[in-house]
Amino acid sequence: MRRWSPILATCRWSPAPPIFPLATARLPDRRWRHAVLALALAAAPAAADIAVPPGAQPYVALQVKDQPMRARIALGFDKALLLNLAPAQRAGLKIFPLIGKMTFKDPLIPGGEALFRFNLVRVAPRGFESGRMPTVWVDKPIADDADGILSALALSGDRLVFRLGPDRPGARRYTLPRKSGGSASMAARVAGEKLRLTLELNSLETIVNARAAEALLAAGLVRRLDKVGLWRPFPGVALPFQRLEAMPGATLLGLPIRNAAVRITEAEARRIDARAAAGTSTELDDEDAITVTASAGRAGGRKPWVLIGRDTLNSCSTIALDRPGKAWLLDCLFDAS
């Protein structure tokens, strides 16, 4: 059994296998191929705006082979398309030979495991350039509001702007460097740990795993509260968390820490609050949720990750993907609370 990356936001997708033909392979001369590619790039839009209704999700219509689909746009993982099984079957998608089908286990998957199928597929988002991209379809539902989830990095253009609301007088520009040009994630070093941070419009809270929480606690940025809740990253999944209270002035990458929470086990949730609603996680794989100690934390558990959720992002009027600058640009106005 293969282990799935703990969250979509921490996934890294490998580049196209070299055996896949170039889209321009029929052109007989490499110079002609380069000329056509240069003309295509010159004609590509430099910027695109996507309006996002307050509190809602961004979506895009797309064509996968000859099938029209609708995908939720996610800011937190690298260039890829993730599909529910039914739309992938409608499009007649075939797996990549030999390595295109694997079973992964993780508590984030309904039932604890799922079969993942993979290939490079030509995808055409409406209003953007089409192209081949890593496409994964899963035999457990990953989206109940769309046919799948598309990475924002899969959309063409030097600058992609998500407009979450009207411009706010007095808003500040936050520049969050990405780890590389093709990566959606950012990095911050806290208390000797290197945290991987991503933006997640589909989460009401900022969610951190156990090792990230240990670093935030050690740095004096947060403290634990005796309050628990459930994080629902995918349909049929409810993972318990413990609320964290930010200390005055606490920030990550300059953004204030707001309504944060740390992944905990079912047993820990019941210990904190006997009335806590049961989640779907099991003891099979709780490395993101163990109660980490200073002695054991860096030796065990998954690498520290942070999902910056709506608690912070709802204070932003725009979120822009700046490809040339390798950064996310956020225009936000945070209240004094």
mmCIF file of C-alpha atoms in Angstrom:
data_model
loop_
_atom_site.group_PDB
_atom_site.id
_atom_site.type_symbol
_atom_site.label_atom_id
_atom_site.label_comp_id
_atom_site.label_asym_id
_atom_site.label_seq_id
_atom_site.Cartn_x
_atom_site.Cartn_y
_atom_site.Cartn_z
ATOM 1 C CA MET A 1 0.000 0.000 0.000
ATOM 2 C CA ARG A 2 1.268 3.476 -0.819
ATOM 3 C CA ARG A 3 0.855 6.391 1.573
ATOM 4 C CA TRP A 4 -0.911 9.422 0.189
ATOM 5 C CA SER A 5 0.507 12.879 0.793
ATOM 6 C CA PRO A 6 -1.292 14.173 3.904
ATOM 7 C CA ILE A 7 -3.240 16.898 2.142
ATOM 8 C CA LEU A 8 -3.712 18.048 -1.419
ATOM 9 C CA ALA A 9 -2.010 21.243 -0.454
ATOM 10 C CA THR A 10 1.193 19.383 0.269
ATOM 11 C CA CYS A 11 1.209 17.401 -2.979
ATOM 12 C CA ARG A 12 4.032 17.845 -5.453
ATOM 13 C CA TRP A 13 3.426 16.563 -8.957
ATOM 14 C CA SER A 14 6.266 15.211 -11.050
ATOM 15 C CA PRO A 15 6.991 16.796 -14.435
ATOM 16 C CA ALA A 16 5.758 15.171 -17.594
ATOM 17 C CA PRO A 17 7.443 11.840 -18.354
ATOM 18 C CA PRO A 18 9.822 12.275 -21.291
ATOM 19 C CA ILE A 19 8.068 9.651 -23.377
ATOM 20 C CA PHE A 20 5.027 11.885 -23.779
ATOM 21 C CA PRO A 21 5.105 13.569 -27.209
ATOM 22 C CA LEU A 22 5.206 17.345 -27.529
ATOM 23 C CA ALA A 23 2.002 18.957 -28.660
ATOM 24 C CA THR A 24 3.967 20.284 -31.622
ATOM 25 C CA ALA A 25 5.613 16.970 -32.507
ATOM 26 C CA ARG A 26 4.218 16.974 -36.050
ATOM 27 C CA LEU A 27 6.268 20.004 -37.013
ATOM 28 C CA PRO A 28 9.309 18.641 -38.884
ATOM 29 C CA ASP A 29 11.901 21.137 -37.671
ATOM 30 C CA ARG A 30 12.775 22.150 -34.105
ATOM 31 C CA ARG A 31 13.168 25.802 -35.160
ATOM 32 C CA TRP A 32 9.586 25.810 -36.418
ATOM 33 C CA ARG A 33 8.406 24.321 -33.118
ATOM 34 C CA HIS A 34 10.232 27.035 -31.198
ATOM 35 C CA ALA A 35 8.726 29.732 -33.417
ATOM 36 C CA VAL A 36 5.194 28.420 -32.904
ATOM 37 C CA LEU A 37 5.724 28.220 -29.130
ATOM 38 C CA ALA A 38 7.073 31.790 -29.070
ATOM 39 C CA LEU A 39 4.043 33.078 -30.978
ATOM 40 C CA ALA A 40 1.701 31.231 -28.616
ATOM 41 C CA LEU A 41 3.406 32.722 -25.581
ATOM 42 C CA ALA A 42 3.297 36.198 -27.097
ATOM 43 C CA ALA A 43 -0.435 35.863 -27.686
ATOM 44 C CA ALA A 44 -1.146 34.549 -24.184
ATOM 45 C CA PRO A 45 -3.006 36.902 -21.834
ATOM 46 C CA ALA A 46 -0.730 38.582 -19.301
ATOM 47 C CA ALA A 47 -3.431 38.800 -16.654
ATOM 48 C CA ALA A 48 -6.818 37.365 -15.841
ATOM 49 C CA ASP A 49 -9.369 38.193 -13.161
ATOM 50 C CA ILE A 50 -11.682 35.715 -11.475
ATOM 51 C CA ALA A 51 -14.499 37.147 -9.377
ATOM 52 C CA VAL A 52 -15.223 35.169 -6.213
ATOM 53 C CA PRO A 53 -18.559 35.882 -4.465
ATOM 54 C CA PRO A 54 -18.169 36.612 -0.733
ATOM 55 C CA GLY A 55 -17.529 33.422 1.180
ATOM 56 C CA ALA A 56 -17.837 31.324 -1.991
ATOM 57 C CA GLN A 57 -15.365 29.305 -4.014
ATOM 58 C CA PRO A 58 -13.797 30.124 -7.402
ATOM 59 C CA TYR A 59 -14.777 27.775 -10.230
ATOM 60 C CA VAL A 60 -13.868 27.348 -13.877
ATOM 61 C CA ALA A 61 -15.525 25.531 -16.778
ATOM 62 C CA LEU A 62 -13.175 23.249 -18.675
ATOM 63 C CA GLN A 63 -13.018 20.627 -21.367
ATOM 64 C CA VAL A 64 -11.331 17.296 -20.676
ATOM 65 C CA LYS A 65 -11.038 15.502 -23.999
ATOM 66 C CA ASP A 66 -14.544 16.078 -25.426
ATOM 67 C CA GLN A 67 -16.305 16.293 -22.073
ATOM 68 C CA PRO A 68 -17.398 19.620 -20.506
ATOM 69 C CA MET A 69 -16.703 19.782 -16.770
ATOM 70 C CA ARG A 70 -16.704 22.225 -13.874
ATOM 71 C CA ALA A 71 -13.827 22.400 -11.411
ATOM 72 C CA ARG A 72 -13.256 24.217 -8.153
ATOM 73 C CA ILE A 73 -10.022 26.229 -8.298
ATOM 74 C CA ALA A 74 -7.605 25.564 -5.454
ATOM 75 C CA LEU A 75 -4.651 27.755 -4.514
ATOM 76 C CA GLY A 76 -2.786 25.179 -2.468
ATOM 77 C CA PHE A 77 -1.238 22.572 -4.776
ATOM 78 C CA ASP A 78 0.956 22.512 -7.838
ATOM 79 C CA LYS A 79 -0.213 22.271 -11.469
ATOM 80 C CA ALA A 80 -2.656 19.354 -11.666
ATOM 81 C CA LEU A 81 -6.298 18.400 -12.115
ATOM 82 C CA LEU A 82 -7.982 16.094 -9.576
ATOM 83 C CA LEU A 83 -11.233 14.444 -10.674
ATOM 84 C CA ASN A 84 -14.028 12.427 -9.177
ATOM 85 C CA LEU A 85 -14.329 9.008 -10.743
ATOM 86 C CA ALA A 86 -17.583 9.508 -12.693
ATOM 87 C CA PRO A 87 -16.452 12.487 -14.850
ATOM 88 C CA ALA A 88 -13.146 10.754 -15.559
ATOM 89 C CA GLN A 89 -15.045 7.700 -16.771
ATOM 90 C CA ARG A 90 -17.298 9.904 -18.945
ATOM 91 C CA ALA A 91 -14.194 11.341 -20.601
ATOM 92 C CA GLY A 92 -12.788 7.847 -21.149
ATOM 93 C CA LEU A 93 -9.514 8.610 -19.404
ATOM 94 C CA LYS A 94 -6.886 5.864 -19.544
ATOM 95 C CA ILE A 95 -4.154 5.306 -16.997
ATOM 96 C CA PHE A 96 -0.462 5.842 -17.690
ATOM 97 C CA PRO A 97 1.071 2.416 -18.497
ATOM 98 C CA LEU A 98 2.493 0.386 -15.595
ATOM 99 C CA ILE A 99 2.667 3.153 -12.985
ATOM 100 C CA GLY A 100 -0.677 4.841 -13.571
ATOM 101 C CA LYS A 101 -2.663 3.099 -10.825
ATOM 102 C CA MET A 102 -1.862 2.933 -7.102
ATOM 103 C CA THR A 103 -3.681 2.471 -3.802
ATOM 104 C CA PHE A 104 -2.999 5.130 -1.176
ATOM 105 C CA LYS A 105 -3.854 5.098 2.518
ATOM 106 C CA ASP A 106 -4.582 8.204 4.572
ATOM 107 C CA PRO A 107 -7.221 9.293 7.100
ATOM 108 C CA LEU A 108 -8.091 12.209 4.805
ATOM 109 C CA ILE A 109 -9.596 9.681 2.372
ATOM 110 C CA PRO A 110 -13.119 8.423 3.119
ATOM 111 C CA GLY A 111 -12.720 4.906 4.467
ATOM 112 C CA GLY A 112 -8.982 5.413 4.919
ATOM 113 C CA GLU A 113 -7.803 4.414 1.440
ATOM 114 C CA ALA A 114 -8.563 4.911 -2.237
ATOM 115 C CA LEU A 115 -7.385 3.879 -5.678
ATOM 116 C CA PHE A 116 -5.662 6.711 -7.560
ATOM 117 C CA ARG A 117 -5.358 6.630 -11.360
ATOM 118 C CA PHE A 118 -3.006 8.968 -13.203
ATOM 119 C CA ASN A 119 -2.029 10.217 -16.641
ATOM 120 C CA LEU A 120 -1.096 13.357 -18.547
ATOM 121 C CA VAL A 121 -4.292 14.676 -20.137
ATOM 122 C CA ARG A 122 -5.044 17.656 -22.350
ATOM 123 C CA VAL A 123 -7.246 20.037 -20.381
ATOM 124 C CA ALA A 124 -8.831 23.224 -21.747
ATOM 125 C CA PRO A 125 -10.034 25.678 -19.055
ATOM 126 C CA ARG A 126 -12.470 28.182 -20.569
ATOM 127 C CA GLY A 127 -10.740 31.499 -21.224
ATOM 128 C CA PHE A 128 -7.241 30.076 -20.719
ATOM 129 C CA GLU A 129 -4.729 28.153 -22.791
ATOM 130 C CA SER A 130 -5.192 24.402 -23.031
ATOM 131 C CA GLY A 131 -2.384 21.971 -22.384
ATOM 132 C CA ARG A 132 -1.389 18.620 -20.987
ATOM 133 C CA MET A 133 -1.242 18.409 -17.224
ATOM 134 C CA PRO A 134 -1.014 15.719 -14.547
ATOM 135 C CA THR A 135 -4.554 14.446 -14.017
ATOM 136 C CA VAL A 136 -5.565 12.177 -11.154
ATOM 137 C CA TRP A 137 -8.936 10.514 -10.733
ATOM 138 C CA VAL A 138 -9.917 8.858 -7.482
ATOM 139 C CA ASP A 139 -12.457 6.165 -6.666
ATOM 140 C CA LYS A 140 -13.584 8.113 -3.569
ATOM 141 C CA PRO A 141 -15.268 11.537 -3.909
ATOM 142 C CA ILE A 142 -12.865 14.468 -3.626
ATOM 143 C CA ALA A 143 -15.409 17.215 -4.441
ATOM 144 C CA ASP A 144 -19.162 17.341 -3.893
ATOM 145 C CA ASP A 145 -19.604 20.781 -5.471
ATOM 146 C CA ALA A 146 -17.882 20.142 -8.821
ATOM 147 C CA ASP A 147 -16.438 17.441 -11.063
ATOM 148 C CA GLY A 148 -13.024 17.980 -9.544
ATOM 149 C CA ILE A 149 -10.418 20.404 -8.268
ATOM 150 C CA LEU A 150 -8.025 22.341 -10.521
ATOM 151 C CA SER A 151 -4.823 23.970 -9.324
ATOM 152 C CA ALA A 152 -4.674 27.716 -9.895
ATOM 153 C CA LEU A 153 -1.186 27.097 -11.285
ATOM 154 C CA ALA A 154 -2.791 25.149 -14.133
ATOM 155 C CA LEU A 155 -4.317 28.373 -15.505
ATOM 156 C CA SER A 156 -2.244 30.335 -18.011
ATOM 157 C CA GLY A 157 -1.134 33.947 -17.752
ATOM 158 C CA ASP A 158 1.594 35.860 -15.966
ATOM 159 C CA ARG A 159 -0.856 37.220 -13.401
ATOM 160 C CA LEU A 160 -4.038 35.615 -12.146
ATOM 161 C CA VAL A 161 -6.176 37.702 -9.771
ATOM 162 C CA PHE A 162 -8.902 36.292 -7.522
ATOM 163 C CA ARG A 163 -11.225 39.136 -6.500
ATOM 164 C CA LEU A 164 -12.791 38.249 -3.168
ATOM 165 C CA GLY A 165 -14.411 41.630 -2.647
ATOM 166 C CA PRO A 166 -14.202 45.355 -3.358
ATOM 167 C CA ASP A 167 -10.954 47.221 -2.795
ATOM 168 C CA ARG A 168 -10.593 48.305 0.810
ATOM 169 C CA PRO A 169 -9.220 51.775 1.596
ATOM 170 C CA GLY A 170 -6.116 51.385 3.698
ATOM 171 C CA ALA A 171 -5.482 47.797 2.617
ATOM 172 C CA ARG A 172 -1.893 46.581 2.707
ATOM 173 C CA ARG A 173 -0.077 44.567 0.032
ATOM 174 C CA TYR A 174 1.420 41.326 1.373
ATOM 175 C CA THR A 175 4.010 39.649 -0.865
ATOM 176 C CA LEU A 176 4.426 35.948 -0.043
ATOM 177 C CA PRO A 177 7.330 34.382 -1.989
ATOM 178 C CA ARG A 178 6.615 30.920 -3.358
ATOM 179 C CA LYS A 179 9.227 28.196 -3.014
ATOM 180 C CA SER A 180 9.743 28.102 -6.808
ATOM 181 C CA GLY A 181 8.076 29.224 -9.990
ATOM 182 C CA GLY A 182 6.057 26.021 -10.277
ATOM 183 C CA SER A 183 5.184 25.641 -6.614
ATOM 184 C CA ALA A 184 2.018 26.840 -4.892
ATOM 185 C CA SER A 185 3.517 26.660 -1.407
ATOM 186 C CA MET A 186 5.544 29.047 0.726
ATOM 187 C CA ALA A 187 8.009 28.450 3.549
ATOM 188 C CA ALA A 188 8.556 29.970 6.983
ATOM 189 C CA ARG A 189 11.042 29.009 9.665
ATOM 190 C CA VAL A 190 9.616 28.973 13.188
ATOM 191 C CA ALA A 191 11.415 27.675 16.282
ATOM 192 C CA GLY A 192 13.896 25.724 14.174
ATOM 193 C CA GLU A 193 11.218 24.059 12.019
ATOM 194 C CA LYS A 194 10.666 24.802 8.340
ATOM 195 C CA LEU A 195 6.916 25.123 7.861
ATOM 196 C CA ARG A 196 5.266 24.617 4.500
ATOM 197 C CA LEU A 197 2.362 27.062 4.058
ATOM 198 C CA THR A 198 -0.420 27.081 1.486
ATOM 199 C CA LEU A 199 -3.559 29.155 0.880
ATOM 200 C CA GLU A 200 -6.873 27.289 1.243
ATOM 201 C CA LEU A 201 -10.172 29.007 0.457
ATOM 202 C CA ASN A 202 -12.042 25.766 1.182
ATOM 203 C CA SER A 203 -11.273 25.790 4.926
ATOM 204 C CA LEU A 204 -12.992 28.081 7.422
ATOM 205 C CA GLU A 205 -10.040 27.804 9.810
ATOM 206 C CA THR A 206 -6.292 27.920 9.468
ATOM 207 C CA ILE A 207 -5.335 24.268 10.011
ATOM 208 C CA VAL A 208 -1.885 23.136 11.165
ATOM 209 C CA ASN A 209 -0.524 19.681 11.819
ATOM 210 C CA ALA A 210 1.089 18.554 15.056
ATOM 211 C CA ARG A 211 4.679 19.436 14.215
ATOM 212 C CA ALA A 212 3.693 22.886 12.991
ATOM 213 C CA ALA A 213 1.708 23.442 16.187
ATOM 214 C CA GLU A 214 4.719 22.426 18.262
ATOM 215 C CA ALA A 215 6.821 25.067 16.507
ATOM 216 C CA LEU A 216 4.161 27.769 16.974
ATOM 217 C CA LEU A 217 3.827 26.872 20.665
ATOM 218 C CA ALA A 218 7.605 26.876 21.171
ATOM 219 C CA ALA A 219 7.827 30.324 19.559
ATOM 220 C CA GLY A 220 5.132 31.678 21.852
ATOM 221 C CA LEU A 221 2.823 32.507 18.938
ATOM 222 C CA VAL A 222 -0.196 30.466 20.083
ATOM 223 C CA ARG A 223 -1.608 28.556 23.017
ATOM 224 C CA ARG A 224 -3.996 25.608 23.104
ATOM 225 C CA LEU A 225 -7.647 26.087 24.056
ATOM 226 C CA ASP A 226 -9.955 23.447 25.508
ATOM 227 C CA LYS A 227 -12.180 23.664 22.444
ATOM 228 C CA VAL A 228 -12.475 21.124 19.673
ATOM 229 C CA GLY A 229 -14.098 20.940 16.253
ATOM 230 C CA LEU A 230 -14.126 18.993 12.994
ATOM 231 C CA TRP A 231 -12.240 19.807 9.805
ATOM 232 C CA ARG A 232 -13.968 18.575 6.625
ATOM 233 C CA PRO A 233 -11.409 18.710 3.797
ATOM 234 C CA PHE A 234 -13.258 16.221 1.543
ATOM 235 C CA PRO A 235 -16.741 14.701 1.318
ATOM 236 C CA GLY A 236 -17.240 12.021 3.958
ATOM 237 C CA VAL A 237 -14.200 13.134 5.973
ATOM 238 C CA ALA A 238 -14.372 14.833 9.391
ATOM 239 C CA LEU A 239 -11.075 15.154 11.257
ATOM 240 C CA PRO A 240 -10.950 16.472 14.844
ATOM 241 C CA PHE A 241 -8.949 19.570 15.719
ATOM 242 C CA GLN A 242 -8.165 21.622 18.811
ATOM 243 C CA ARG A 243 -8.521 25.394 18.733
ATOM 244 C CA LEU A 244 -5.441 27.573 19.091
ATOM 245 C CA GLU A 245 -5.463 31.122 20.403
ATOM 246 C CA ALA A 246 -2.967 33.510 18.831
ATOM 247 C CA MET A 247 -0.869 35.665 21.096
ATOM 248 C CA PRO A 248 -1.059 39.453 20.504
ATOM 249 C CA GLY A 249 0.872 40.399 17.364
ATOM 250 C CA ALA A 250 1.438 36.790 16.234
ATOM 251 C CA THR A 251 2.005 36.491 12.478
ATOM 252 C CA LEU A 252 3.118 34.021 9.826
ATOM 253 C CA LEU A 253 4.739 35.516 6.714
ATOM 254 C CA GLY A 254 3.439 38.851 7.984
ATOM 255 C CA LEU A 255 -0.184 37.655 8.034
ATOM 256 C CA PRO A 256 -1.856 37.716 11.453
ATOM 257 C CA ILE A 257 -2.731 34.327 12.941
ATOM 258 C CA ARG A 258 -6.495 34.318 13.442
ATOM 259 C CA ASN A 259 -8.779 31.338 14.045
ATOM 260 C CA ALA A 260 -6.169 28.564 13.968
ATOM 261 C CA ALA A 261 -6.586 24.904 14.916
ATOM 262 C CA VAL A 262 -4.303 21.867 15.220
ATOM 263 C CA ARG A 263 -5.081 18.317 14.069
ATOM 264 C CA ILE A 264 -5.598 15.955 17.005
ATOM 265 C CA THR A 265 -6.628 12.332 17.404
ATOM 266 C CA GLU A 266 -10.154 11.162 18.182
ATOM 267 C CA ALA A 267 -8.982 10.088 21.648
ATOM 268 C CA GLU A 268 -7.495 13.523 22.326
ATOM 269 C CA ALA A 269 -10.714 15.209 21.202
ATOM 270 C CA ARG A 270 -12.746 13.044 23.589
ATOM 271 C CA ARG A 271 -10.318 13.793 26.417
ATOM 272 C CA ILE A 272 -10.686 17.544 25.875
ATOM 273 C CA ASP A 273 -14.452 17.467 25.464
ATOM 274 C CA ALA A 274 -16.523 14.374 26.191
ATOM 275 C CA ARG A 275 -19.348 15.870 24.084
ATOM 276 C CA ALA A 276 -17.167 16.274 20.986
ATOM 277 C CA ALA A 277 -18.725 14.903 17.816
ATOM 278 C CA ALA A 278 -17.002 11.807 16.487
ATOM 279 C CA GLY A 279 -14.890 12.237 13.392
ATOM 280 C CA THR A 280 -13.874 9.750 10.716
ATOM 281 C CA SER A 281 -10.185 9.343 11.544
ATOM 282 C CA THR A 282 -8.731 6.125 12.958
ATOM 283 C CA GLU A 283 -5.513 5.124 14.666
ATOM 284 C CA LEU A 284 -4.256 3.674 11.377
ATOM 285 C CA ASP A 285 -2.421 6.833 10.374
ATOM 286 C CA ASP A 286 -2.509 9.764 12.769
ATOM 287 C CA GLU A 287 0.996 11.140 12.307
ATOM 288 C CA ASP A 288 -0.398 14.594 11.534
ATOM 289 C CA ALA A 289 -2.461 14.546 14.689
ATOM 290 C CA ILE A 290 -0.276 13.041 17.410
ATOM 291 C CA THR A 291 0.387 15.135 20.481
ATOM 292 C CA VAL A 292 3.955 16.095 19.675
ATOM 293 C CA THR A 293 6.594 16.584 22.348
ATOM 294 C CA ALA A 294 9.859 18.446 21.982
ATOM 295 C CA SER A 295 11.788 15.181 22.185
ATOM 296 C CA ALA A 296 9.669 13.165 19.782
ATOM 297 C CA GLY A 297 8.273 15.785 17.418
ATOM 298 C CA ARG A 298 11.177 16.171 15.020
ATOM 299 C CA ALA A 299 11.932 12.468 14.976
ATOM 300 C CA GLY A 300 8.382 11.408 14.111
ATOM 301 C CA GLY A 301 5.258 12.716 12.467
ATOM 302 C CA ARG A 302 4.866 14.328 9.106
ATOM 303 C CA LYS A 303 6.701 17.427 8.026
ATOM 304 C CA PRO A 304 5.077 20.577 9.430
ATOM 305 C CA TRP A 305 2.367 22.115 7.253
ATOM 306 C CA VAL A 306 -0.026 25.045 7.593
ATOM 307 C CA LEU A 307 -3.201 25.716 5.601
ATOM 308 C CA ILE A 308 -4.058 29.426 5.758
ATOM 309 C CA GLY A 309 -7.856 29.432 5.674
ATOM 310 C CA ARG A 310 -10.808 31.763 5.332
ATOM 311 C CA ASP A 311 -10.323 33.154 8.840
ATOM 312 C CA THR A 312 -7.393 35.110 7.387
ATOM 313 C CA LEU A 313 -8.208 35.240 3.673
ATOM 314 C CA ASN A 314 -11.693 36.738 4.116
ATOM 315 C CA SER A 315 -9.933 39.965 5.139
ATOM 316 C CA CYS A 316 -8.345 40.176 1.674
ATOM 317 C CA SER A 317 -9.955 41.877 -1.314
ATOM 318 C CA THR A 318 -7.646 40.204 -3.861
ATOM 319 C CA ILE A 319 -5.277 37.260 -4.049
ATOM 320 C CA ALA A 320 -2.994 37.309 -7.077
ATOM 321 C CA LEU A 321 -0.707 34.634 -8.487
ATOM 322 C CA ASP A 322 2.361 36.511 -9.737
ATOM 323 C CA ARG A 323 4.272 34.080 -11.936
ATOM 324 C CA PRO A 324 7.251 36.280 -12.924
ATOM 325 C CA GLY A 325 7.697 37.355 -9.290
ATOM 326 C CA LYS A 326 7.221 33.779 -7.990
ATOM 327 C CA ALA A 327 4.887 35.061 -5.301
ATOM 328 C CA TRP A 328 1.342 35.354 -4.044
ATOM 329 C CA LEU A 329 0.200 38.976 -3.695
ATOM 330 C CA LEU A 330 -2.524 39.610 -1.130
ATOM 331 C CA ASP A 331 -4.318 42.939 -0.618
ATOM 332 C CA CYS A 332 -5.786 42.719 2.895
ATOM 333 C CA LEU A 333 -7.140 44.938 5.643
ATOM 334 C CA PHE A 334 -7.107 43.266 9.047
ATOM 335 C CA ASP A 335 -9.076 44.689 11.940
ATOM 336 C CA ALA A 336 -7.462 45.305 15.307
ATOM 337 C CA SER A 337 -8.921 42.195 16.965
#
